[in-house]
């Protein structure tokens, strides 16, 4: 980034956080303070959807619980670079998303409940700025707005509860695990349109619910959960022409645009239709089991899941020579994976710690081991291009694991240190990316550091947090960059909260996970009204 | 309006106007009289209930307890009264369910409220005796599940507190688990730091869970008569309360008494006789504790704390807690009192919190309940097994409870109350207006007016 741009970025960050500080200053004296006081008191009771929608509906239908939220997210790039890798980065807004959620629970009896969660999403990023680089709706309409049943009706299920067991049938999402990040949270696929900026707090809205039967049997403080998932869905990655499509991935945006418009003849691999696991085929269904055990002061659990890789791997199935050029025929296929995972946590308090006295502490661990994960192998691909009979894919076992240490420091300050490791067994440099393994290397280590605290002079309404995600790698690459995130969250009222978020990417090379996004520093805001 | 009706209205207004000063003067007289006395001023007859010894024989098993067995016989030492008062922590010492409506108001008028259905499984026999004699140090004394129903942001969130009896060696007070619907995960959390207030609240973890009386050195300070604890604004004539049968009733706020209607020991003028005790933090038990001492106003019969003042490391008043109690568990007699409304006021931050324990329902949990409901894994089921309802939220800043009386003239040698001029002006404006005054201009003019 040039010095001028860096100055401009700092100015914008300063302005944004200055605005946040101003918002967070209910301690003004005099006229300004009184004006703020009136505004505060107005907001305290400002709940129009609650008063005019939720309450009348619930009054009319006593067995119904109705709630929802309206949320607006916007992210603005802080750099003006026009070209970044293969991308035409001629846009400033990374998202202008508006999401309306309605959530309904209807109680047929005290034990039987029907739940329905709907989402209406519109991202103005494609319409409210002029950009040649943003053409994703031509690839996938859901990048701009949800338009079909699958996306709008997120969850629809009927549940039956008793002391001994829960049975939930229908379209639903299941989150396994206790950690920040995805380790054993593998049941549902994810909408990863935000790529490296997808955070744990977004999973609830980005996870893609699927049709399944979910049975949990409780015995004492322990439980066993069985999942049967006939409906497979794949991850939705950032499509070409979207703000977060990786800049390190060829071809260029202009080439993709020309191919979409038919101005360029097809070239490169001939990609067949994806072979998708079928709901009607019993052999294609997924299943899993989770056991949770409570043994004070430790709680722990084990999981096993047999499911499809959420992202297809391109298997070479043929080789054609056209006009003297060799083109490989590839078929995207999902491979069935077998996952074995564990999770556990333990709490203690250290006493007489210098300066801070007592130190309450929690330790969490989580790990997932996956067998025979497919990786594209460039050496095998080269061999296939030369005529060898090879599908271009090798299988390797992977392990991803994390240990989190969370400390409760004075002044309601939370500090979390979570080293997360990703490892590919039998790695070699020609391998691409595979589920659970390290990114373009044998191992990655991500020592996540997080600190957060409320600001006292705002009566805790302002909460500031800082997170750093550096990626260390080996043995081929040393450092794949760092993502840092500074968040100032402000509670306007018990119904309205806002956030200012500054995210920066630095270090690493232009093919590395974070390194490729080093021109994607951005500042964003979130405003959410819940009713 | 006809001239007859106009005339009648004028007469009625004059009559009310004439009556008001009389009624006010009776109340004022009681309040303005010196109600407090140091121990030197307490009569010998009254002192017969008290044992002034600071050192008493100790229990052989638990040397931090007196040899005399709880609940003790009169005359009582300060330590014994302190231990008796520990029967009445914020969360009653018996199994029950409540609808807990609570909230915070800043001096500027920012209101943040929440509500949760609380399910409490008191493991031992009801009362402090159960914990003292049936629970070994380090073992679980209480399991408490909170299911949040308001505001919408936290609707469906749950907390599980597994409370342990502590001593000098076994200091872990709780195991703490949370469930957030937005994460769909049950997570173990570090236990909150004792004595440190919760975010968005005045009260601390210890204010909610309670303090072990043996962590403090007890001393008699004096006697006092309380006439008011929790005070409603003149903008709120009634409060809607629910009972265990889930019936709502509109209650005039002026009719609520400090210890409920059934308390037999009110003075003729409505006051409650209290002993005032100091609990000084024992640094060998609580090193680095943010409070140096706590003053308790305990009713003289059940030793129920009606007013509690916490003093910080500088010895200045940090938090005032006042309670409005009532008999919620008649089977326990004088130990069955529980807080209906509690107000916490931080005079330095000018923040006031409240907590209403509405729809209090004494419960005897089944074995199945005890085993299944009060476990971390239960929370992810999102099952509210006791769906209580309440209308006790304040809803509007203008109807919030008044800051408690500071009574700065009482026990001046024991109490150091420091207020900023701005807070002084707001408090004075509140007292003049009869409701909380938020705007500084208005507060200044109200405080300046005679």
mmCIF file with all atom_site columns, N, CA, C and O in Angstrom, chain B residues 215-252:
data_model
loop_
_atom_site.group_PDB
_atom_site.id
_atom_site.type_symbol
_atom_site.label_atom_id
_atom_site.label_alt_id
_atom_site.label_comp_id
_atom_site.label_asym_id
_atom_site.label_entity_id
_atom_site.label_seq_id
_atom_site.pdbx_PDB_ins_code
_atom_site.Cartn_x
_atom_site.Cartn_y
_atom_site.Cartn_z
_atom_site.occupancy
_atom_site.B_iso_or_equiv
_atom_site.pdbx_formal_charge
_atom_site.auth_seq_id
_atom_site.auth_comp_id
_atom_site.auth_asym_id
_atom_site.auth_atom_id
_atom_site.pdbx_PDB_model_num
ATOM 1   N N  . UNK B 1 215 ? -15.931 -15.097 55.663 1.00 0.00 ? 215 UNK B N  1
ATOM 2   C CA . UNK B 1 215 ? -14.887 -14.355 54.947 1.00 0.00 ? 215 UNK B CA 1
ATOM 3   C C  . UNK B 1 215 ? -14.782 -12.917 55.459 1.00 0.00 ? 215 UNK B C  1
ATOM 4   O O  . UNK B 1 215 ? -13.988 -12.131 54.943 1.00 0.00 ? 215 UNK B O  1
ATOM 5   N N  . UNK B 1 216 ? -15.583 -12.584 56.477 1.00 0.00 ? 216 UNK B N  1
ATOM 6   C CA . UNK B 1 216 ? -15.627 -11.212 56.992 1.00 0.00 ? 216 UNK B CA 1
ATOM 7   C C  . UNK B 1 216 ? -15.537 -11.219 58.515 1.00 0.00 ? 216 UNK B C  1
ATOM 8   O O  . UNK B 1 216 ? -15.928 -12.190 59.169 1.00 0.00 ? 216 UNK B O  1
ATOM 9   N N  . UNK B 1 217 ? -15.032 -10.113 59.066 1.00 0.00 ? 217 UNK B N  1
ATOM 10  C CA . UNK B 1 217 ? -14.995 -9.922  60.525 1.00 0.00 ? 217 UNK B CA 1
ATOM 11  C C  . UNK B 1 217 ? -16.163 -9.017  60.892 1.00 0.00 ? 217 UNK B C  1
ATOM 12  O O  . UNK B 1 217 ? -16.299 -7.921  60.328 1.00 0.00 ? 217 UNK B O  1
ATOM 13  N N  . UNK B 1 218 ? -17.001 -9.478  61.831 1.00 0.00 ? 218 UNK B N  1
ATOM 14  C CA . UNK B 1 218 ? -18.266 -8.793  62.109 1.00 0.00 ? 218 UNK B CA 1
ATOM 15  C C  . UNK B 1 218 ? -18.166 -7.940  63.383 1.00 0.00 ? 218 UNK B C  1
ATOM 16  O O  . UNK B 1 218 ? -17.508 -8.319  64.345 1.00 0.00 ? 218 UNK B O  1
ATOM 17  N N  . UNK B 1 219 ? -18.876 -6.806  63.366 1.00 0.00 ? 219 UNK B N  1
ATOM 18  C CA . UNK B 1 219 ? -18.851 -5.882  64.499 1.00 0.00 ? 219 UNK B CA 1
ATOM 19  C C  . UNK B 1 219 ? -20.178 -5.121  64.540 1.00 0.00 ? 219 UNK B C  1
ATOM 20  O O  . UNK B 1 219 ? -20.732 -4.784  63.480 1.00 0.00 ? 219 UNK B O  1
ATOM 21  N N  . UNK B 1 220 ? -20.693 -4.885  65.760 1.00 0.00 ? 220 UNK B N  1
ATOM 22  C CA . UNK B 1 220 ? -21.904 -4.064  65.875 1.00 0.00 ? 220 UNK B CA 1
ATOM 23  C C  . UNK B 1 220 ? -21.554 -2.603  65.658 1.00 0.00 ? 220 UNK B C  1
ATOM 24  O O  . UNK B 1 220 ? -20.562 -2.102  66.200 1.00 0.00 ? 220 UNK B O  1
ATOM 25  N N  . UNK B 1 221 ? -22.366 -1.923  64.857 1.00 0.00 ? 221 UNK B N  1
ATOM 26  C CA . UNK B 1 221 ? -22.171 -0.495  64.614 1.00 0.00 ? 221 UNK B CA 1
ATOM 27  C C  . UNK B 1 221 ? -23.204 0.321   65.381 1.00 0.00 ? 221 UNK B C  1
ATOM 28  O O  . UNK B 1 221 ? -22.907 1.362   65.942 1.00 0.00 ? 221 UNK B O  1
ATOM 29  N N  . UNK B 1 222 ? -24.446 -0.167  65.392 1.00 0.00 ? 222 UNK B N  1
ATOM 30  C CA . UNK B 1 222 ? -25.480 0.592   66.094 1.00 0.00 ? 222 UNK B CA 1
ATOM 31  C C  . UNK B 1 222 ? -26.862 0.055   65.775 1.00 0.00 ? 222 UNK B C  1
ATOM 32  O O  . UNK B 1 222 ? -27.013 -1.092  65.326 1.00 0.00 ? 222 UNK B O  1
ATOM 33  N N  . UNK B 1 223 ? -27.847 0.902   66.010 1.00 0.00 ? 223 UNK B N  1
ATOM 34  C CA . UNK B 1 223 ? -29.241 0.533   65.731 1.00 0.00 ? 223 UNK B CA 1
ATOM 35  C C  . UNK B 1 223 ? -29.871 1.619   64.879 1.00 0.00 ? 223 UNK B C  1
ATOM 36  O O  . UNK B 1 223 ? -29.433 2.774   64.897 1.00 0.00 ? 223 UNK B O  1
ATOM 37  N N  . UNK B 1 224 ? -30.883 1.245   64.129 1.00 0.00 ? 224 UNK B N  1
ATOM 38  C CA . UNK B 1 224 ? -31.539 2.220   63.267 1.00 0.00 ? 224 UNK B CA 1
ATOM 39  C C  . UNK B 1 224 ? -32.985 1.767   63.041 1.00 0.00 ? 224 UNK B C  1
ATOM 40  O O  . UNK B 1 224 ? -33.321 0.596   63.271 1.00 0.00 ? 224 UNK B O  1
ATOM 41  N N  . UNK B 1 225 ? -33.802 2.699   62.621 1.00 0.00 ? 225 UNK B N  1
ATOM 42  C CA . UNK B 1 225 ? -35.167 2.361   62.199 1.00 0.00 ? 225 UNK B CA 1
ATOM 43  C C  . UNK B 1 225 ? -35.290 2.741   60.738 1.00 0.00 ? 225 UNK B C  1
ATOM 44  O O  . UNK B 1 225 ? -35.021 3.888   60.364 1.00 0.00 ? 225 UNK B O  1
ATOM 45  N N  . UNK B 1 226 ? -35.653 1.776   59.911 1.00 0.00 ? 226 UNK B N  1
ATOM 46  C CA . UNK B 1 226 ? -35.827 2.065   58.482 1.00 0.00 ? 226 UNK B CA 1
ATOM 47  C C  . UNK B 1 226 ? -37.309 2.290   58.200 1.00 0.00 ? 226 UNK B C  1
ATOM 48  O O  . UNK B 1 226 ? -38.167 1.549   58.682 1.00 0.00 ? 226 UNK B O  1
ATOM 49  N N  . UNK B 1 227 ? -37.573 3.312   57.396 1.00 0.00 ? 227 UNK B N  1
ATOM 50  C CA . UNK B 1 227 ? -38.945 3.597   56.979 1.00 0.00 ? 227 UNK B CA 1
ATOM 51  C C  . UNK B 1 227 ? -39.144 3.350   55.488 1.00 0.00 ? 227 UNK B C  1
ATOM 52  O O  . UNK B 1 227 ? -40.271 3.195   55.034 1.00 0.00 ? 227 UNK B O  1
ATOM 53  N N  . UNK B 1 228 ? -38.063 3.354   54.752 1.00 0.00 ? 228 UNK B N  1
ATOM 54  C CA . UNK B 1 228 ? -38.168 3.145   53.312 1.00 0.00 ? 228 UNK B CA 1
ATOM 55  C C  . UNK B 1 228 ? -36.934 2.387   52.846 1.00 0.00 ? 228 UNK B C  1
ATOM 56  O O  . UNK B 1 228 ? -35.833 2.619   53.330 1.00 0.00 ? 228 UNK B O  1
ATOM 57  N N  . UNK B 1 229 ? -37.138 1.523   51.926 1.00 0.00 ? 229 UNK B N  1
ATOM 58  C CA . UNK B 1 229 ? -35.990 0.893   51.260 1.00 0.00 ? 229 UNK B CA 1
ATOM 59  C C  . UNK B 1 229 ? -36.155 1.129   49.755 1.00 0.00 ? 229 UNK B C  1
ATOM 60  O O  . UNK B 1 229 ? -35.635 2.099   49.222 1.00 0.00 ? 229 UNK B O  1
ATOM 61  N N  . UNK B 1 230 ? -36.923 0.254   49.099 1.00 0.00 ? 230 UNK B N  1
ATOM 62  C CA . UNK B 1 230 ? -37.203 0.441   47.662 1.00 0.00 ? 230 UNK B CA 1
ATOM 63  C C  . UNK B 1 230 ? -38.257 1.533   47.521 1.00 0.00 ? 230 UNK B C  1
ATOM 64  O O  . UNK B 1 230 ? -39.278 1.510   48.213 1.00 0.00 ? 230 UNK B O  1
ATOM 65  N N  . UNK B 1 231 ? -37.976 2.486   46.635 1.00 0.00 ? 231 UNK B N  1
ATOM 66  C CA . UNK B 1 231 ? -38.920 3.606   46.455 1.00 0.00 ? 231 UNK B CA 1
ATOM 67  C C  . UNK B 1 231 ? -39.377 3.691   45.001 1.00 0.00 ? 231 UNK B C  1
ATOM 68  O O  . UNK B 1 231 ? -38.549 3.644   44.083 1.00 0.00 ? 231 UNK B O  1
ATOM 69  N N  . UNK B 1 232 ? -40.665 3.839   44.831 1.00 0.00 ? 232 UNK B N  1
ATOM 70  C CA . UNK B 1 232 ? -41.223 3.991   43.484 1.00 0.00 ? 232 UNK B CA 1
ATOM 71  C C  . UNK B 1 232 ? -41.352 5.469   43.149 1.00 0.00 ? 232 UNK B C  1
ATOM 72  O O  . UNK B 1 232 ? -41.546 6.305   44.045 1.00 0.00 ? 232 UNK B O  1
ATOM 73  N N  . UNK B 1 233 ? -41.303 5.814   41.876 1.00 0.00 ? 233 UNK B N  1
ATOM 74  C CA . UNK B 1 233 ? -41.504 7.217   41.501 1.00 0.00 ? 233 UNK B CA 1
ATOM 75  C C  . UNK B 1 233 ? -42.994 7.570   41.515 1.00 0.00 ? 233 UNK B C  1
ATOM 76  O O  . UNK B 1 233 ? -43.841 6.666   41.467 1.00 0.00 ? 233 UNK B O  1
ATOM 77  N N  . UNK B 1 234 ? -43.265 8.847   41.556 1.00 0.00 ? 234 UNK B N  1
ATOM 78  C CA . UNK B 1 234 ? -44.683 9.247   41.549 1.00 0.00 ? 234 UNK B CA 1
ATOM 79  C C  . UNK B 1 234 ? -45.310 9.083   40.168 1.00 0.00 ? 234 UNK B C  1
ATOM 80  O O  . UNK B 1 234 ? -46.486 9.341   39.977 1.00 0.00 ? 234 UNK B O  1
ATOM 81  N N  . UNK B 1 235 ? -44.509 8.649   39.205 1.00 0.00 ? 235 UNK B N  1
ATOM 82  C CA . UNK B 1 235 ? -45.040 8.364   37.872 1.00 0.00 ? 235 UNK B CA 1
ATOM 83  C C  . UNK B 1 235 ? -45.524 6.920   37.757 1.00 0.00 ? 235 UNK B C  1
ATOM 84  O O  . UNK B 1 235 ? -45.976 6.501   36.702 1.00 0.00 ? 235 UNK B O  1
ATOM 85  N N  . UNK B 1 236 ? -45.390 6.171   38.812 1.00 0.00 ? 236 UNK B N  1
ATOM 86  C CA . UNK B 1 236 ? -45.757 4.751   38.753 1.00 0.00 ? 236 UNK B CA 1
ATOM 87  C C  . UNK B 1 236 ? -46.628 4.429   39.948 1.00 0.00 ? 236 UNK B C  1
ATOM 88  O O  . UNK B 1 236 ? -46.139 4.104   41.031 1.00 0.00 ? 236 UNK B O  1
ATOM 89  N N  . UNK B 1 237 ? -47.918 4.493   39.740 1.00 0.00 ? 237 UNK B N  1
ATOM 90  C CA . UNK B 1 237 ? -48.853 4.317   40.861 1.00 0.00 ? 237 UNK B CA 1
ATOM 91  C C  . UNK B 1 237 ? -49.033 2.853   41.210 1.00 0.00 ? 237 UNK B C  1
ATOM 92  O O  . UNK B 1 237 ? -49.341 2.517   42.359 1.00 0.00 ? 237 UNK B O  1
ATOM 93  N N  . UNK B 1 238 ? -48.874 1.985   40.229 1.00 0.00 ? 238 UNK B N  1
ATOM 94  C CA . UNK B 1 238 ? -49.098 0.557   40.503 1.00 0.00 ? 238 UNK B CA 1
ATOM 95  C C  . UNK B 1 238 ? -47.988 -0.276  39.857 1.00 0.00 ? 238 UNK B C  1
ATOM 96  O O  . UNK B 1 238 ? -47.291 0.183   38.952 1.00 0.00 ? 238 UNK B O  1
ATOM 97  N N  . UNK B 1 239 ? -47.877 -1.495  40.320 1.00 0.00 ? 239 UNK B N  1
ATOM 98  C CA . UNK B 1 239 ? -46.990 -2.469  39.693 1.00 0.00 ? 239 UNK B CA 1
ATOM 99  C C  . UNK B 1 239 ? -47.797 -3.762  39.541 1.00 0.00 ? 239 UNK B C  1
ATOM 100 O O  . UNK B 1 239 ? -48.576 -4.123  40.430 1.00 0.00 ? 239 UNK B O  1
ATOM 101 N N  . UNK B 1 240 ? -47.638 -4.413  38.402 1.00 0.00 ? 240 UNK B N  1
ATOM 102 C CA . UNK B 1 240 ? -48.335 -5.679  38.178 1.00 0.00 ? 240 UNK B CA 1
ATOM 103 C C  . UNK B 1 240 ? -47.421 -6.819  38.602 1.00 0.00 ? 240 UNK B C  1
ATOM 104 O O  . UNK B 1 240 ? -46.311 -6.960  38.091 1.00 0.00 ? 240 UNK B O  1
ATOM 105 N N  . UNK B 1 241 ? -47.896 -7.611  39.535 1.00 0.00 ? 241 UNK B N  1
ATOM 106 C CA . UNK B 1 241 ? -47.093 -8.728  40.046 1.00 0.00 ? 241 UNK B CA 1
ATOM 107 C C  . UNK B 1 241 ? -47.824 -10.045 39.788 1.00 0.00 ? 241 UNK B C  1
ATOM 108 O O  . UNK B 1 241 ? -49.060 -10.084 39.734 1.00 0.00 ? 241 UNK B O  1
ATOM 109 N N  . UNK B 1 242 ? -47.041 -11.079 39.630 1.00 0.00 ? 242 UNK B N  1
ATOM 110 C CA . UNK B 1 242 ? -47.609 -12.403 39.406 1.00 0.00 ? 242 UNK B CA 1
ATOM 111 C C  . UNK B 1 242 ? -47.390 -13.256 40.645 1.00 0.00 ? 242 UNK B C  1
ATOM 112 O O  . UNK B 1 242 ? -46.428 -13.045 41.382 1.00 0.00 ? 242 UNK B O  1
ATOM 113 N N  . UNK B 1 243 ? -48.276 -14.206 40.851 1.00 0.00 ? 243 UNK B N  1
ATOM 114 C CA . UNK B 1 243 ? -48.061 -15.118 41.972 1.00 0.00 ? 243 UNK B CA 1
ATOM 115 C C  . UNK B 1 243 ? -47.742 -16.515 41.448 1.00 0.00 ? 243 UNK B C  1
ATOM 116 O O  . UNK B 1 243 ? -47.651 -16.735 40.232 1.00 0.00 ? 243 UNK B O  1
ATOM 117 N N  . UNK B 1 244 ? -47.563 -17.458 42.375 1.00 0.00 ? 244 UNK B N  1
ATOM 118 C CA . UNK B 1 244 ? -47.161 -18.807 41.971 1.00 0.00 ? 244 UNK B CA 1
ATOM 119 C C  . UNK B 1 244 ? -48.216 -19.472 41.096 1.00 0.00 ? 244 UNK B C  1
ATOM 120 O O  . UNK B 1 244 ? -47.898 -20.348 40.298 1.00 0.00 ? 244 UNK B O  1
ATOM 121 N N  . UNK B 1 245 ? -49.473 -19.022 41.247 1.00 0.00 ? 245 UNK B N  1
ATOM 122 C CA . UNK B 1 245 ? -50.553 -19.607 40.439 1.00 0.00 ? 245 UNK B CA 1
ATOM 123 C C  . UNK B 1 245 ? -50.641 -18.938 39.067 1.00 0.00 ? 245 UNK B C  1
ATOM 124 O O  . UNK B 1 245 ? -51.591 -19.171 38.333 1.00 0.00 ? 245 UNK B O  1
ATOM 125 N N  . UNK B 1 246 ? -49.667 -18.116 38.745 1.00 0.00 ? 246 UNK B N  1
ATOM 126 C CA . UNK B 1 246 ? -49.574 -17.402 37.469 1.00 0.00 ? 246 UNK B CA 1
ATOM 127 C C  . UNK B 1 246 ? -50.721 -16.422 37.262 1.00 0.00 ? 246 UNK B C  1
ATOM 128 O O  . UNK B 1 246 ? -51.176 -16.185 36.158 1.00 0.00 ? 246 UNK B O  1
ATOM 129 N N  . UNK B 1 247 ? -51.221 -15.875 38.372 1.00 0.00 ? 247 UNK B N  1
ATOM 130 C CA . UNK B 1 247 ? -52.249 -14.843 38.272 1.00 0.00 ? 247 UNK B CA 1
ATOM 131 C C  . UNK B 1 247 ? -51.584 -13.488 38.423 1.00 0.00 ? 247 UNK B C  1
ATOM 132 O O  . UNK B 1 247 ? -50.684 -13.324 39.264 1.00 0.00 ? 247 UNK B O  1
ATOM 133 N N  . UNK B 1 248 ? -52.041 -12.530 37.623 1.00 0.00 ? 248 UNK B N  1
ATOM 134 C CA . UNK B 1 248 ? -51.513 -11.173 37.726 1.00 0.00 ? 248 UNK B CA 1
ATOM 135 C C  . UNK B 1 248 ? -52.424 -10.338 38.609 1.00 0.00 ? 248 UNK B C  1
ATOM 136 O O  . UNK B 1 248 ? -53.643 -10.494 38.571 1.00 0.00 ? 248 UNK B O  1
ATOM 137 N N  . UNK B 1 249 ? -51.814 -9.443  39.371 1.00 0.00 ? 249 UNK B N  1
ATOM 138 C CA . UNK B 1 249 ? -52.643 -8.490  40.112 1.00 0.00 ? 249 UNK B CA 1
ATOM 139 C C  . UNK B 1 249 ? -51.927 -7.151  40.152 1.00 0.00 ? 249 UNK B C  1
ATOM 140 O O  . UNK B 1 249 ? -50.690 -7.083  40.240 1.00 0.00 ? 249 UNK B O  1
ATOM 141 N N  . UNK B 1 250 ? -52.760 -6.139  40.047 1.00 0.00 ? 250 UNK B N  1
ATOM 142 C CA . UNK B 1 250 ? -52.261 -4.770  40.050 1.00 0.00 ? 250 UNK B CA 1
ATOM 143 C C  . UNK B 1 250 ? -52.119 -4.334  41.509 1.00 0.00 ? 250 UNK B C  1
ATOM 144 O O  . UNK B 1 250 ? -53.090 -4.362  42.256 1.00 0.00 ? 250 UNK B O  1
ATOM 145 N N  . UNK B 1 251 ? -50.936 -3.953  41.908 1.00 0.00 ? 251 UNK B N  1
ATOM 146 C CA . UNK B 1 251 ? -50.698 -3.601  43.312 1.00 0.00 ? 251 UNK B CA 1
ATOM 147 C C  . UNK B 1 251 ? -50.311 -2.129  43.388 1.00 0.00 ? 251 UNK B C  1
ATOM 148 O O  . UNK B 1 251 ? -49.383 -1.703  42.695 1.00 0.00 ? 251 UNK B O  1
ATOM 149 N N  . UNK B 1 252 ? -51.018 -1.343  44.201 1.00 0.00 ? 252 UNK B N  1
ATOM 150 C CA . UNK B 1 252 ? -50.586 0.060   44.378 1.00 0.00 ? 252 UNK B CA 1
ATOM 151 C C  . UNK B 1 252 ? -49.175 0.080   44.965 1.00 0.00 ? 252 UNK B C  1
ATOM 152 O O  . UNK B 1 252 ? -48.904 -0.626  45.949 1.00 0.00 ? 252 UNK B O  1
#
